[in-house]
Amino acid sequence: MASEDIAKLAETLAKTQVAGGQLSFKGKSLKLNTADDAKDVIKEIEDFDGLEALRLEGNTVGVEAARVIAKALEKKSELKRCHWSDMFTGRLRSEIPPALISLGEGLITAGAQLVELDLSDNAFGPDGVRGFEALLKSSTCFTLHELKLNNCGMGIGGGKILAAALTECHRKSSAQGKPLALKVFVAGRNRLENDGATALAEAFGIIGTLEEVHMPQNGINHPGVTALAQAFAINPLLRVINLNDNTFTEKGAMAMAKTLTTLRQVEVINFGDCLVRSKGAVAIADAIRGGLPKLKELNLSFGEIKREAALSVAEAVADKAELEKLDLNGNMLGEEGCEQLQEVLEGFNIAAVLASLSDDEGEDDEDEDEEEEEEEEEGEEDEDEEEEDEDEEEEPQQEEQGEESSTPSRKVPGPNSGTDTSDPEKVVSAFLKVSSVFKDEASVRTAVQDAVDALMKKAFSSSAFNSNAFLTQLLIHMGLLKSEDKIKAITNLYGPLMTLNHVVQQDYFPKALAPLLLAFVTKPNGALESCSFARHNLLQTLYKV
């Protein structure tokens, strides 16, 4: 480590916050690779008497540095709170599990009794969950109240590992007469999907002490929502339920409404962007009307809710004395419906709680068409589930063979054998079609990669193929580059990004394209931000190409 870097580190440490048993290195941008890099941090830890909270957010900790920090923690038995979000910036995914294992072992050796563990914004994926699995199962976490794992890319596999670890923690702690009493669970933006959510729901049902659950943006559909609803019903202390940006449809909304009738402590409900639709909204309104006396916030925005259903919701919250916010923005009320909604709330003297309606989608008179479409959609979902069950029965050995067992593999659309690989636009189309079904299941991942390899190897090896034109068109279709033509960008970049991460590592990929791709993936972009795990992986690979 250069002398100027050491001086800078010393200056940073001098400004370290020390208060109320907390030692904070938050946001110091420390690059701790080796034991030598971490020596001043270790000294701060060792010299801190009565250490109860350690903040390492906003730094980057390597395997060796984690090992020596863990050694320092072995004598900190009073440590209760580990604020360790965003502490692996720029690290290879393979570095994170061993670093987490070391830190966990340090806490276990110390005999610490944690009440809070925050590992959010660390893109460690399913393997990373293995890194702190032993910690969660140990007596160090028998006292855990808050577990925060937001935006970690756990996937279905990671969700299942996590659920099993929490269940085991509860079993072992119960055997000692002090059952795990987890209160706050945060796991948004983790691609848990139905299987991951269902596994966690089983754990929640066993634990039974949850007060806050935050699981937005996880690709959960009505089977997973229903499983969660059933688990929430046996967690009577629930105050906050945040499932924003998952897909309830009527089935999920009805299940959740049934659960809401049994709960009395709920203060915040966030079902925004969950497609609850009108029937689901009415069911939720009926549940609220008969209970939830402590309700402070209700978010049913962007749910394809029509006028009459929205008015039912307004009437249902009329007697909620603690209500602070009602969000029905982005629905289908129409101008007249928006005015009626405001009038109804004014009549109840609670107009001030209504959030903006500026994004209302306008009234839709095609009620019958919508109902038919909804029935068709639900029918298709049921058929898909039946097909998946059949597939699962045909492959009973998958888990025994060492593969992660999750949702059964969906069929990967192979590139048309007649695809003109000299035409960049057609190759882009084929690439996006195949990569769109990418999942973390080994079988699906391999099938996608094999299909894309066949396509791209043939294209890049053709002297008639314009590689630059291909990349340009791909960036346009991914919404990362503007075009004069009105081309609608794809909405989910996760599959294409994960597939590109594979492609750029292959011998057939022209390395001259890497700098251009890197430049666009590095730029700020909302679609990329929503796929931070996949983006991080691709960036790490591109830096090495």
Coordinates of C-alpha atoms in Angstrom, one line a residue, residues 19-23 48-55 76-83 107 112-116:
A19 CA -21.0 6.9 19.6
G20 CA -23.3 4.8 21.8
G21 CA -21.3 1.6 21.4
Q22 CA -21.1 2.1 17.6
L23 CA -18.0 2.1 15.5
F48 CA -13.2 -0.2 21.2
D49 CA -14.5 -1.3 24.5
G50 CA -18.2 -2.3 24.6
L51 CA -18.6 -2.5 20.8
E52 CA -22.3 -3.1 20.1
A53 CA -22.6 -2.0 16.5
L54 CA -20.1 -2.1 13.6
R55 CA -20.8 -0.2 10.4
K76 CA -16.2 -8.7 20.8
S77 CA -18.9 -10.7 22.6
E78 CA -21.1 -7.6 23.1
L79 CA -21.6 -6.9 19.4
K80 CA -25.3 -6.8 18.5
R81 CA -25.7 -5.0 15.2
C82 CA -23.8 -5.6 12.0
H83 CA -24.5 -2.9 9.4
L107 CA -19.0 -13.6 15.5
A112 CA -22.0 -12.5 20.1
Q113 CA -25.8 -12.3 20.3
L114 CA -26.9 -10.4 17.2
V115 CA -30.2 -8.5 17.0
E116 CA -29.6 -6.9 13.6

